[in-house]
mmCIF file of C-alpha atoms in Angstrom:
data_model
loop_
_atom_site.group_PDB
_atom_site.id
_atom_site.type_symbol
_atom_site.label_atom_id
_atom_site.label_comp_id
_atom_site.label_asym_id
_atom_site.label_seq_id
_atom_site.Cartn_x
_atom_site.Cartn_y
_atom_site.Cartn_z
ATOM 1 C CA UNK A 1 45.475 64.777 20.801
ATOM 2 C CA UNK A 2 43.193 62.278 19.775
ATOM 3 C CA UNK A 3 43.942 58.483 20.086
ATOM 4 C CA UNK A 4 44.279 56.008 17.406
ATOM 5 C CA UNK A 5 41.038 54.553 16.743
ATOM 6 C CA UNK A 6 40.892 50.344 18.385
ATOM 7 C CA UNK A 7 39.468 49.615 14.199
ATOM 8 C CA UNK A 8 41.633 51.502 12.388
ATOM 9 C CA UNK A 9 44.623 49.936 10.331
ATOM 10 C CA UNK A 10 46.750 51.074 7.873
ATOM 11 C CA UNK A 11 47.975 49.442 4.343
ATOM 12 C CA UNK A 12 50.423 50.018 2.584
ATOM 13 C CA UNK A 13 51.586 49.990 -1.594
ATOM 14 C CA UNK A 14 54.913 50.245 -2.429
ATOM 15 C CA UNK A 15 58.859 49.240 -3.495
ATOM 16 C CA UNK A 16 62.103 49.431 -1.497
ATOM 17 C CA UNK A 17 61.602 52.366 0.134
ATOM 18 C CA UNK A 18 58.849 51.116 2.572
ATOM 19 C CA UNK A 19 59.124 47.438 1.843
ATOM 20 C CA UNK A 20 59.548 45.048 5.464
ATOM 21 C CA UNK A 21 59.755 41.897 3.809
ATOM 22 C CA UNK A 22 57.704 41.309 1.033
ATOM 23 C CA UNK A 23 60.209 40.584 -1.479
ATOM 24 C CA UNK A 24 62.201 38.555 0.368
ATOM 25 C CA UNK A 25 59.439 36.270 0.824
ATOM 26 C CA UNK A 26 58.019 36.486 -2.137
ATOM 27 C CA UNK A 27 60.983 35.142 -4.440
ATOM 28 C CA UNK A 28 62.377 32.713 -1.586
ATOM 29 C CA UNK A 29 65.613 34.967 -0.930
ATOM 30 C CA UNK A 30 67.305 36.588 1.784
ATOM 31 C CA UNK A 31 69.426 39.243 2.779
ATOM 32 C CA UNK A 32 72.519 39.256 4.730
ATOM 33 C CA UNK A 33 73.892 40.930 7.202
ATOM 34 C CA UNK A 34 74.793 44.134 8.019
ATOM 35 C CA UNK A 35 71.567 44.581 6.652
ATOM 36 C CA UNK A 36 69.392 45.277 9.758
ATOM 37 C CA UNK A 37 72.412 45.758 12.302
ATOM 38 C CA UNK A 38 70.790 49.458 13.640
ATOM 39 C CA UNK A 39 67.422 48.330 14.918
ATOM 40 C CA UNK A 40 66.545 44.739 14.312
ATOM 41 C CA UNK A 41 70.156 43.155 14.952
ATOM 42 C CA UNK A 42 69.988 41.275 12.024
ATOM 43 C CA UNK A 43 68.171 41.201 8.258
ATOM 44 C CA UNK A 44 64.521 41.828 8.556
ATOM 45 C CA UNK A 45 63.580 41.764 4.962
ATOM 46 C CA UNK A 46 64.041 45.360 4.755
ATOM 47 C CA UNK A 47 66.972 46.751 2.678
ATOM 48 C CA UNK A 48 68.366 49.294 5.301
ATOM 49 C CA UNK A 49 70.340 48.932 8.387
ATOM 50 C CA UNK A 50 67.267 49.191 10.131
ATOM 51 C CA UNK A 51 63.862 50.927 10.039
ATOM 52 C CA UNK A 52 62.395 52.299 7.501
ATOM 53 C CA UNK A 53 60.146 55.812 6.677
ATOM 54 C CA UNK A 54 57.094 53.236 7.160
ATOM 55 C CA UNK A 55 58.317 52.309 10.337
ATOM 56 C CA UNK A 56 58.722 55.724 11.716
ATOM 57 C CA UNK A 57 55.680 56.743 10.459
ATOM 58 C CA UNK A 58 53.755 53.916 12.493
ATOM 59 C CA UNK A 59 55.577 54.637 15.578
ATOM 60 C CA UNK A 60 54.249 57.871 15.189
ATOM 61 C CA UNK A 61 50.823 56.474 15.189
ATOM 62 C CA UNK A 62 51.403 54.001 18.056
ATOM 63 C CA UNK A 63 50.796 51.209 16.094
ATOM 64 C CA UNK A 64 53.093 48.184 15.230
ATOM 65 C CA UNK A 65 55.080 47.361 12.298
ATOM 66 C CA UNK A 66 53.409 46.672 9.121
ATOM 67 C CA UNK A 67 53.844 42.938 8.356
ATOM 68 C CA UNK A 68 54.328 42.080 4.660
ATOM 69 C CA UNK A 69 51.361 40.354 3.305
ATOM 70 C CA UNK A 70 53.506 37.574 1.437
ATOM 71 C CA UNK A 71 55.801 37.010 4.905
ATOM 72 C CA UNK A 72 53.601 33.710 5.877
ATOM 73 C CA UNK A 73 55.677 32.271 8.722
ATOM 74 C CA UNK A 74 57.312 35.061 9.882
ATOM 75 C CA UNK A 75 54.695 38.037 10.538
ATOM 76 C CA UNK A 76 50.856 35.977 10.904
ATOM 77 C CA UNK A 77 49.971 39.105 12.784
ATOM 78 C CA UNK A 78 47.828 42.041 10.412
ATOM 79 C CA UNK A 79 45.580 43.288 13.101
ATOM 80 C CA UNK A 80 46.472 47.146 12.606
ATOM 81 C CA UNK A 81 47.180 46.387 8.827
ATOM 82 C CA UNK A 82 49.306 45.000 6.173
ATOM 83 C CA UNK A 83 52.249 45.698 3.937
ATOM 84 C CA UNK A 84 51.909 44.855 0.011
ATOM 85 C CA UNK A 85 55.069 46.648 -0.708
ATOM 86 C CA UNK A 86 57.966 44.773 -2.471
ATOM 87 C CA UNK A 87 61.410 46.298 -3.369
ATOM 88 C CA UNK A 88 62.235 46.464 -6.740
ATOM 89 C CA UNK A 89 58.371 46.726 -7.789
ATOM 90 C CA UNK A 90 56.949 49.300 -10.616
ATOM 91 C CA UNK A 91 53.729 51.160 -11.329
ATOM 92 C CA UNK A 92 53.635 49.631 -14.903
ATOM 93 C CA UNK A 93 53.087 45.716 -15.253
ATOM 94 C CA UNK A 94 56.107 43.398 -14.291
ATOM 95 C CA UNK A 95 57.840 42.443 -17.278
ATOM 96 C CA UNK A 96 60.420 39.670 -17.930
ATOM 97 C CA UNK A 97 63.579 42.007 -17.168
ATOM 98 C CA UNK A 98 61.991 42.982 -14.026
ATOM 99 C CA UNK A 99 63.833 42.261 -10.636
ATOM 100 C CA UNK A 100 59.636 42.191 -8.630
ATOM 101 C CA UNK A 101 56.982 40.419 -10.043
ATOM 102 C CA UNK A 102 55.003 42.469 -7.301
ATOM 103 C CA UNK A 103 54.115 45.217 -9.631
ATOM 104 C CA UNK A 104 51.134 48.137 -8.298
ATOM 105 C CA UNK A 105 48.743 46.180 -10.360
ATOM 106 C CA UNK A 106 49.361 42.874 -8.273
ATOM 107 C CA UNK A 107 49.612 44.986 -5.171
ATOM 108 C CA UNK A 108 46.553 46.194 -5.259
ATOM 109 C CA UNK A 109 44.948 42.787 -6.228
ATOM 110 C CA UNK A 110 46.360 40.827 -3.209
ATOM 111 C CA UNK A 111 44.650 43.572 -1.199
ATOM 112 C CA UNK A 112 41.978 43.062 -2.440
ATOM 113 C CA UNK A 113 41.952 38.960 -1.918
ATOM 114 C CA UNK A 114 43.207 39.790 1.531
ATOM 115 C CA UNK A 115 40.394 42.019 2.150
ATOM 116 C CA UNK A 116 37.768 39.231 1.302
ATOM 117 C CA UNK A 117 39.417 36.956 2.994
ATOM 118 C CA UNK A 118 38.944 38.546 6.117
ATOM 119 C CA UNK A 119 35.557 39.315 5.579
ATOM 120 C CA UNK A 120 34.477 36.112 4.906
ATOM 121 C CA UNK A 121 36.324 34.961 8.083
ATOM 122 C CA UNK A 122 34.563 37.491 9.864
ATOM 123 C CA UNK A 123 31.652 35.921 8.954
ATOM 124 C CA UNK A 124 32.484 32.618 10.007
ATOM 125 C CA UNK A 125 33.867 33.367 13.569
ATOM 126 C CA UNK A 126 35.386 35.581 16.249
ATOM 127 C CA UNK A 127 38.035 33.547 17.152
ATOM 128 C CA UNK A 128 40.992 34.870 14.879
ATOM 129 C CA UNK A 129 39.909 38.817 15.669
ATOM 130 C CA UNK A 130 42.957 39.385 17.425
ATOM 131 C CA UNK A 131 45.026 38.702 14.220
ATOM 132 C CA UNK A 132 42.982 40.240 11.396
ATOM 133 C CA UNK A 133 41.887 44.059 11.146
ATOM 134 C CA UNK A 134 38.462 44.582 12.225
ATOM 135 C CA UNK A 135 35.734 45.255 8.891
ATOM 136 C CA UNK A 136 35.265 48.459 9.737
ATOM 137 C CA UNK A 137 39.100 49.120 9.385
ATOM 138 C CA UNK A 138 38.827 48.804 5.298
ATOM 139 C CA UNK A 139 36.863 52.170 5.491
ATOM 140 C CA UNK A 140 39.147 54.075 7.904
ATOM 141 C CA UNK A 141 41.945 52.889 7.586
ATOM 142 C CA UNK A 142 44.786 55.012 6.221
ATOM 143 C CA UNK A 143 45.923 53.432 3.039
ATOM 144 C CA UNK A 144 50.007 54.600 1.884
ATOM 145 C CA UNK A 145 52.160 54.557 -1.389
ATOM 146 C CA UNK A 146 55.282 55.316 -2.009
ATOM 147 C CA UNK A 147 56.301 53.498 -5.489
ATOM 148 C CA UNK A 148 57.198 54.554 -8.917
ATOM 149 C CA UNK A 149 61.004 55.301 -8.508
ATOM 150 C CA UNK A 150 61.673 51.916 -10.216
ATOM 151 C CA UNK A 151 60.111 52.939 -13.416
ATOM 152 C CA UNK A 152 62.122 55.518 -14.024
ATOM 153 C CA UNK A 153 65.488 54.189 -12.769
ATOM 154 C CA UNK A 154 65.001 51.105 -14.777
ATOM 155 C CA UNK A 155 64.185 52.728 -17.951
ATOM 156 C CA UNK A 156 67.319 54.912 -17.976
ATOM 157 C CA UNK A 157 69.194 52.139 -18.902
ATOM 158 C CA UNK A 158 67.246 51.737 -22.264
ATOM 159 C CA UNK A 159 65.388 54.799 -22.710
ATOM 160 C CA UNK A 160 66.375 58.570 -23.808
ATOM 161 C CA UNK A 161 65.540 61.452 -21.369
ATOM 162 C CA UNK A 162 62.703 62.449 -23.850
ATOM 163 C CA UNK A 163 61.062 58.769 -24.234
ATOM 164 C CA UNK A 164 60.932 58.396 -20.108
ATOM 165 C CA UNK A 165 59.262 61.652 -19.615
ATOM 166 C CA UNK A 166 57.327 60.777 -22.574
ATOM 167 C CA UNK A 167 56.068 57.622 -20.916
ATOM 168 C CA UNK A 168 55.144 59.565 -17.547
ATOM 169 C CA UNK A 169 51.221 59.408 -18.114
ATOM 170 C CA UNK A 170 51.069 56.455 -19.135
ATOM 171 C CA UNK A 171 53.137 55.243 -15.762
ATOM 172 C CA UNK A 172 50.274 57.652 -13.889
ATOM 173 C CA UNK A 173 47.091 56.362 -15.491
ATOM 174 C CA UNK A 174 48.179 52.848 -13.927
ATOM 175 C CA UNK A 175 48.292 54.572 -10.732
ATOM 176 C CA UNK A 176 45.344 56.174 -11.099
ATOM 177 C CA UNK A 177 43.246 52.923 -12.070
ATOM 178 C CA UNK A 178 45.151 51.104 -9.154
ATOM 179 C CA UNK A 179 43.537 54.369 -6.274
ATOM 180 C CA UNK A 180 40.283 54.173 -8.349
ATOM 181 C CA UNK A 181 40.097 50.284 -7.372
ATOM 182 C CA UNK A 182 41.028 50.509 -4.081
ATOM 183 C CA UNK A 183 38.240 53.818 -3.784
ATOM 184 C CA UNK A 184 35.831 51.588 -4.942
ATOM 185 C CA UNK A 185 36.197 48.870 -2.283
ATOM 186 C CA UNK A 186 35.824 51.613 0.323
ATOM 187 C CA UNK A 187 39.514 53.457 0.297
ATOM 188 C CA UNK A 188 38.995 56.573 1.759
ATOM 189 C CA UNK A 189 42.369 57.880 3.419
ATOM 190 C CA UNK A 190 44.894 58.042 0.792
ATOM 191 C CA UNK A 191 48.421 58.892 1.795
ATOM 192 C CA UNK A 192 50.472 59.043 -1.167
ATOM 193 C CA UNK A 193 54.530 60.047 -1.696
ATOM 194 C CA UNK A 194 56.073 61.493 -4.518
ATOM 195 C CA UNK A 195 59.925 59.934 -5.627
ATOM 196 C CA UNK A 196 62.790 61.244 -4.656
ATOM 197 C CA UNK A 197 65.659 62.379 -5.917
ATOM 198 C CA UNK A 198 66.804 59.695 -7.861
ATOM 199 C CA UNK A 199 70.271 61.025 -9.370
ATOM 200 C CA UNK A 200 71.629 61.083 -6.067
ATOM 201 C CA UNK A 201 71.677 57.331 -5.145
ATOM 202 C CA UNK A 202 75.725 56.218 -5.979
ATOM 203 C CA UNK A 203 74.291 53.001 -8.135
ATOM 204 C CA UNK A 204 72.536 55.939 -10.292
ATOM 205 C CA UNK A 205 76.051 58.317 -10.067
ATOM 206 C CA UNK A 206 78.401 55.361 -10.676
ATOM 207 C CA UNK A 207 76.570 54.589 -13.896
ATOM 208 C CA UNK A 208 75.304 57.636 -15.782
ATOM 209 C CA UNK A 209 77.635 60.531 -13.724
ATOM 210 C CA UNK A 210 81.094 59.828 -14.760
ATOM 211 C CA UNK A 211 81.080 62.768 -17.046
ATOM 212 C CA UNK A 212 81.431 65.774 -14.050
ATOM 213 C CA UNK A 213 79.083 68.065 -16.806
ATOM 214 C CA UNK A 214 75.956 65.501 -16.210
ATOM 215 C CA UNK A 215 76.041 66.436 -12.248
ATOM 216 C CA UNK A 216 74.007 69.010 -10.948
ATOM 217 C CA UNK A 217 74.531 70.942 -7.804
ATOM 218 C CA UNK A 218 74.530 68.881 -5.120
ATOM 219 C CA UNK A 219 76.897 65.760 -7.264
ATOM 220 C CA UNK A 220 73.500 63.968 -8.511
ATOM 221 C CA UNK A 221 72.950 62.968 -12.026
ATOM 222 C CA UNK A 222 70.438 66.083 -13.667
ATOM 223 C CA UNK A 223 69.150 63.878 -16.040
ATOM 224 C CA UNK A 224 67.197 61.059 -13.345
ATOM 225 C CA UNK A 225 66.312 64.204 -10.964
ATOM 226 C CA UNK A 226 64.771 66.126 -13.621
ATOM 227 C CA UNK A 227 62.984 62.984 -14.676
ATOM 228 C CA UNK A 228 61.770 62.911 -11.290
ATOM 229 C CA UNK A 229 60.748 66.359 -10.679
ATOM 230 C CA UNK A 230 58.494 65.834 -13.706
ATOM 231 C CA UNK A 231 57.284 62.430 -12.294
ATOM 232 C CA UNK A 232 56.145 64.263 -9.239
ATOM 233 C CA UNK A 233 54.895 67.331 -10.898
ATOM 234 C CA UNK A 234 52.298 64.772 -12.916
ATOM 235 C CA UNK A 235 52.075 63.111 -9.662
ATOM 236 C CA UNK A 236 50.729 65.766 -8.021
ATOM 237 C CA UNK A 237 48.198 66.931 -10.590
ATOM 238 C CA UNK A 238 46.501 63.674 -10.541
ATOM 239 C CA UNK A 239 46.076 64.214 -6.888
ATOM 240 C CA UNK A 240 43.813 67.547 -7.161
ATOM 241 C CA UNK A 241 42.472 65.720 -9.911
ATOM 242 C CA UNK A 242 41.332 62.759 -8.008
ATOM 243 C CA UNK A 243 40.460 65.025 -4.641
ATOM 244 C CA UNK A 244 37.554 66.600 -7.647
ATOM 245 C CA UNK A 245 36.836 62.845 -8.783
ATOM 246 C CA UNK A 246 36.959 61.326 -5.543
ATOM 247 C CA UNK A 247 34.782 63.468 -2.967
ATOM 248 C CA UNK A 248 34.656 61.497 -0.423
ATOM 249 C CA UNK A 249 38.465 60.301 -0.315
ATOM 250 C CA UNK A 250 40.909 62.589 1.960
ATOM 251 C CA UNK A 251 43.918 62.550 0.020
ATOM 252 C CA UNK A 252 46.938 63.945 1.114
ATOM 253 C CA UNK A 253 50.439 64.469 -1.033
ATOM 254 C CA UNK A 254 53.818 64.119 0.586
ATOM 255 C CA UNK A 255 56.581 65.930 -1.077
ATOM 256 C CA UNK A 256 59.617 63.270 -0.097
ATOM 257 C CA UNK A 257 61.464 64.600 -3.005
ATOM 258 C CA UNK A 258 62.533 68.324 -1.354
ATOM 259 C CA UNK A 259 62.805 66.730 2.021
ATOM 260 C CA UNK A 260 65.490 64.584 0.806
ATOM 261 C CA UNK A 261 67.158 66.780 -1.692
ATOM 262 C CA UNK A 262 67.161 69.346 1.571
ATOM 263 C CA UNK A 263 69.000 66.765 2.983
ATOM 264 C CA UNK A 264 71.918 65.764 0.418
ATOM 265 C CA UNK A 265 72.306 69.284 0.183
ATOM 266 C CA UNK A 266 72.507 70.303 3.996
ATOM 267 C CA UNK A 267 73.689 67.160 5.281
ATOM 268 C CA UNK A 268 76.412 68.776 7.616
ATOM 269 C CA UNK A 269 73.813 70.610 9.189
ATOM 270 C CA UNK A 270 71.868 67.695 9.828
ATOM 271 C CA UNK A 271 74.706 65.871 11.695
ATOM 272 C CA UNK A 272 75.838 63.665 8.758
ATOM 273 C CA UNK A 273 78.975 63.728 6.682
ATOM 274 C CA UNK A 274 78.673 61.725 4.144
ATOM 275 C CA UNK A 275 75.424 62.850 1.632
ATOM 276 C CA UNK A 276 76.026 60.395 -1.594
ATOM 277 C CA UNK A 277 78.626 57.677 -0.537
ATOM 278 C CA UNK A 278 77.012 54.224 0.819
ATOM 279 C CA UNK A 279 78.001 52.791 3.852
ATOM 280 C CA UNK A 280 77.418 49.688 3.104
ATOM 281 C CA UNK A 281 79.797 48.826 -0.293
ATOM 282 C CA UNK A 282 82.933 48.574 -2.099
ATOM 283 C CA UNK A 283 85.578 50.796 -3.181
ATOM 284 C CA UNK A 284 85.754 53.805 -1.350
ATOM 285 C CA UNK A 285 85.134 57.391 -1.031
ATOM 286 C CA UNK A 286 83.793 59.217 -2.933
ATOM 287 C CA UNK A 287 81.288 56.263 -3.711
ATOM 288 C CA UNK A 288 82.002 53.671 -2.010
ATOM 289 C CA UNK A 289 79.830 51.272 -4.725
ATOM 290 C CA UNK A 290 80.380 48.415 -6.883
ATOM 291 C CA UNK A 291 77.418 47.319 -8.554
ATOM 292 C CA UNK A 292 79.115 43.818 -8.835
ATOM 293 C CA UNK A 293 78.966 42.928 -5.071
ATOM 294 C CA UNK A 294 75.960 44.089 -2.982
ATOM 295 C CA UNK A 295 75.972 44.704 0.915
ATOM 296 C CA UNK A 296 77.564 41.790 2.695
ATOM 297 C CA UNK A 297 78.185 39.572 -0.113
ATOM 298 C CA UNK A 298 81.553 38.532 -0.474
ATOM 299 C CA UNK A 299 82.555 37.988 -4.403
ATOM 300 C CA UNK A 300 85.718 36.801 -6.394
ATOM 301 C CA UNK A 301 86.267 39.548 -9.361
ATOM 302 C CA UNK A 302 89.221 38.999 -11.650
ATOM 303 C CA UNK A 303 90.923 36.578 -9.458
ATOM 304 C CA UNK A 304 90.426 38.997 -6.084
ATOM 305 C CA UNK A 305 87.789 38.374 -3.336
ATOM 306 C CA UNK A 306 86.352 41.584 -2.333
ATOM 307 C CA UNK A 307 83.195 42.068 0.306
ATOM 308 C CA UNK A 308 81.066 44.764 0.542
ATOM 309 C CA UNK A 309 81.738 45.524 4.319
ATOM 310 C CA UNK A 310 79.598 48.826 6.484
ATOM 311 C CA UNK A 311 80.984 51.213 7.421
ATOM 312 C CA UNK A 312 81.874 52.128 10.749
ATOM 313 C CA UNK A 313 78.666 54.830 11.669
ATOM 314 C CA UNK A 314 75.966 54.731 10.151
ATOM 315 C CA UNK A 315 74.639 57.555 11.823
ATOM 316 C CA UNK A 316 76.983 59.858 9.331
ATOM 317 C CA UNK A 317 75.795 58.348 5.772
ATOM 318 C CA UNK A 318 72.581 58.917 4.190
ATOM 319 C CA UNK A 319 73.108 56.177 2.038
ATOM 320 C CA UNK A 320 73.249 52.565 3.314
ATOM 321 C CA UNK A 321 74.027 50.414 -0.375
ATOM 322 C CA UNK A 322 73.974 52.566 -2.661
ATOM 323 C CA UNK A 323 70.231 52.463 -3.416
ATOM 324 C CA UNK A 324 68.679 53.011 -0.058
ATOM 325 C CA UNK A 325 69.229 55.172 2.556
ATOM 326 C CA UNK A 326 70.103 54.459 6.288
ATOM 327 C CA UNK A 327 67.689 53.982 9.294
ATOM 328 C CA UNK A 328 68.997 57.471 10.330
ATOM 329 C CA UNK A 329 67.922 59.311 7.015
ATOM 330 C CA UNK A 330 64.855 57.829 7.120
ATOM 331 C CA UNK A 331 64.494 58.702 10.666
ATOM 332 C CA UNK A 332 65.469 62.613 9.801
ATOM 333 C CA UNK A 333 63.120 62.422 6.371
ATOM 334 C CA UNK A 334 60.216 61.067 8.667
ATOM 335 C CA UNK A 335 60.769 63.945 10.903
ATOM 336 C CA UNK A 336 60.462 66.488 8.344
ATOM 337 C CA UNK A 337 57.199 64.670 6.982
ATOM 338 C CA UNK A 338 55.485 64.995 10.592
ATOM 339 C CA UNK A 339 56.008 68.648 10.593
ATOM 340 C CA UNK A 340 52.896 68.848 8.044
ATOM 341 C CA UNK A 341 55.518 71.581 5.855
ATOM 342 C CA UNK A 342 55.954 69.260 3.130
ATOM 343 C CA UNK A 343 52.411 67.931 2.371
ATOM 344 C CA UNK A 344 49.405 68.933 0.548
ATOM 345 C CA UNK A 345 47.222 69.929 2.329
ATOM 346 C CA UNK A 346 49.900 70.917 4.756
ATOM 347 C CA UNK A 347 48.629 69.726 8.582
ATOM 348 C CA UNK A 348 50.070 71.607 11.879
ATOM 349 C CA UNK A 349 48.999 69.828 15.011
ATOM 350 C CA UNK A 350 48.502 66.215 13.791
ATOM 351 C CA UNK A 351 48.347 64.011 10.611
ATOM 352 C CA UNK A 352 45.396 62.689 8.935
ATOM 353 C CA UNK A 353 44.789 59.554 10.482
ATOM 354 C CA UNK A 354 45.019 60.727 13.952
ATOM 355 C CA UNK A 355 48.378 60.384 14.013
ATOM 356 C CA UNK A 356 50.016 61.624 17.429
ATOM 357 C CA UNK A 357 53.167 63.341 17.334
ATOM 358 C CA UNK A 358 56.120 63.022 19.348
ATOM 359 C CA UNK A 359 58.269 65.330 20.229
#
């Protein structure tokens, strides 16, 4: 197998799902423990007990953790790349109900100030090469997104079925003219995730599936997985489309949504037991959620003080808080992903990117 390149770096767009820090940072906050307690031993700015798909995806390519771009004291390191990704962020622009300012539109622009700003360092001196990605490294480097679950689960709690999926393009075309800017200023390797299965996260069940006749299969609520089957099905038109448009851009689409709904759905056979209830909440089976108290905060409610406490194993939840799913799903989703089965075009051997297996 080939090795990883000494100029090659890898950046990343995205929300929750892939985000080490940049919210956090961004807004001033923090997270408390258990968050973290797998891997990192305590909160790293990533909402998960410990690594994320991002993570195992870098490991894969024998590179280091993706720093977040807004993480100034804590990560000063972005030789081998940097991570724009903040939880809670949208496709579509921030607005002033949303929970990240960081929106794909401002993603993509501090990329592209952090991208000049190494340049023009570059030009002034050697000395800080060892923490900066090389100039070459804009041009191949692999550049990954995994966002657009938020504008769908946030618009279910205003919005009709038929005006979300009616609002799908529109979500798209900001995608679109976020890749196209990014193209422009030399993007070539595009590594791009559809959503997953959003009716099966407990914050999603606990609000819109009380009635048992809105659950599908598998317990998840029909009406925010069919939204995102459609998301994805969009998502992954644009992607031939911009393969035509973009000829010299090696695009490749990652179909997270079946390798997670195989998971909920054959969890026992995956070695975990629970497939929908977070480990990391309040309440109790079947759940185990309270949207009122989030992992490790403690809260008084009606006179009672009630913590959201982990569970005992993480190892047997796929869900960590309700929203996000353990270090050992995301181990087992990043798994499936580096068998090349799930992408488009699907890859045997190795990734795109020169990424070296390990088995």
């Amino acid at each position: 197998m080939k090795e990883v390149e000494a100029d090659e770096s890898v950046f990343n767009f995205g929300d929750s799902n892939s985000d080490t820090g940049g919210l956090v940072a961004g807004l001033g906050e923090h997270l408390d423990p258990p968050n973290g307690q797998a891997y990192f031993k305590n909160p790293s700015g990533r909402f998960c007990d410990g690594r994320l798909i991002v993570d195992f995806l870098m490991d894969a390519m024998d590179l280091p953790f993706l720093n977040a771009y807004l993480d100034a004291i804590g990560a000063p390191i972005f030789k081998k790349g940097c991570n724009f990704a903040a939880a809670a962020s949208t496709i579509l622009p921030a607005t002033a109900a949303s929970l990240s300012p960081f929106s794909f539109g401002i993603q993509v622009a501090q990329f592209l100030r952090f991208k000049d700003q190494v340049l023009e360092i570059h030009a002034k001196s050697r000395k800080f090469d060892k923490y900066i990605p090389s100039a070459d490294s804009f041009g191949k480097g692999l550049y990954m997104f995994d966002i657009g679950q938020n504008d769908l689960a946030g618009a279910f709690y205003s919005k009709s079925l038929d005006q979300i999926v009616a609002s799908i393009p529109t979500i798209l075309l900001e995608f679109e003219t976020g890749i196209k800017k990014l193209y422009d200023e030399g993007a070539r390797n595009l590594w791009i995730h559809n959503t997953g299965p959003l009716g099966c996260l407990a914050q999603n069940i606990a609000k819109f599936g009380t009635d048992p006749l809105k659950l599908d299969e598998l317990g998840c609520v029909s009406t925010h997985n069919q939204a995102s089957k459609l998301l994805n099905l969009q998502l992954h038109a644009l992607t031939t489309k911009l393969k035509a448009q973009l000829s010299e851009a090696d695009i490749t689409y990652i179909d997270i949504y079946t390798i997670k709904s195989n998971l909920i759905g054959n969890y026992s056979r995956y070695g975990f037991e629970q497939p929908l209830a977070a480990c990391c909440g309040y309440g109790g089976l079947p759940l185990n959620y309270d949207s009122r108290v989030a992992c490790g905060q403690t809260k008084v409610i009606n006179g009672t003080t009630i913590t959201a406490k982990a569970c005992s194993d993480s190892t047997e939840y796929v869900n960590w808080d309700g929203i996000h799913y353990t270090e050992a799903a995301n181990q087992h989703i990043s798994s499936q992903i580096l068998t090349g089965k799930y992408s488009d075009p699907p890859f045997a051997d190795e990734m795109p990117f020169l990424i070296k297996l390990k088995f």
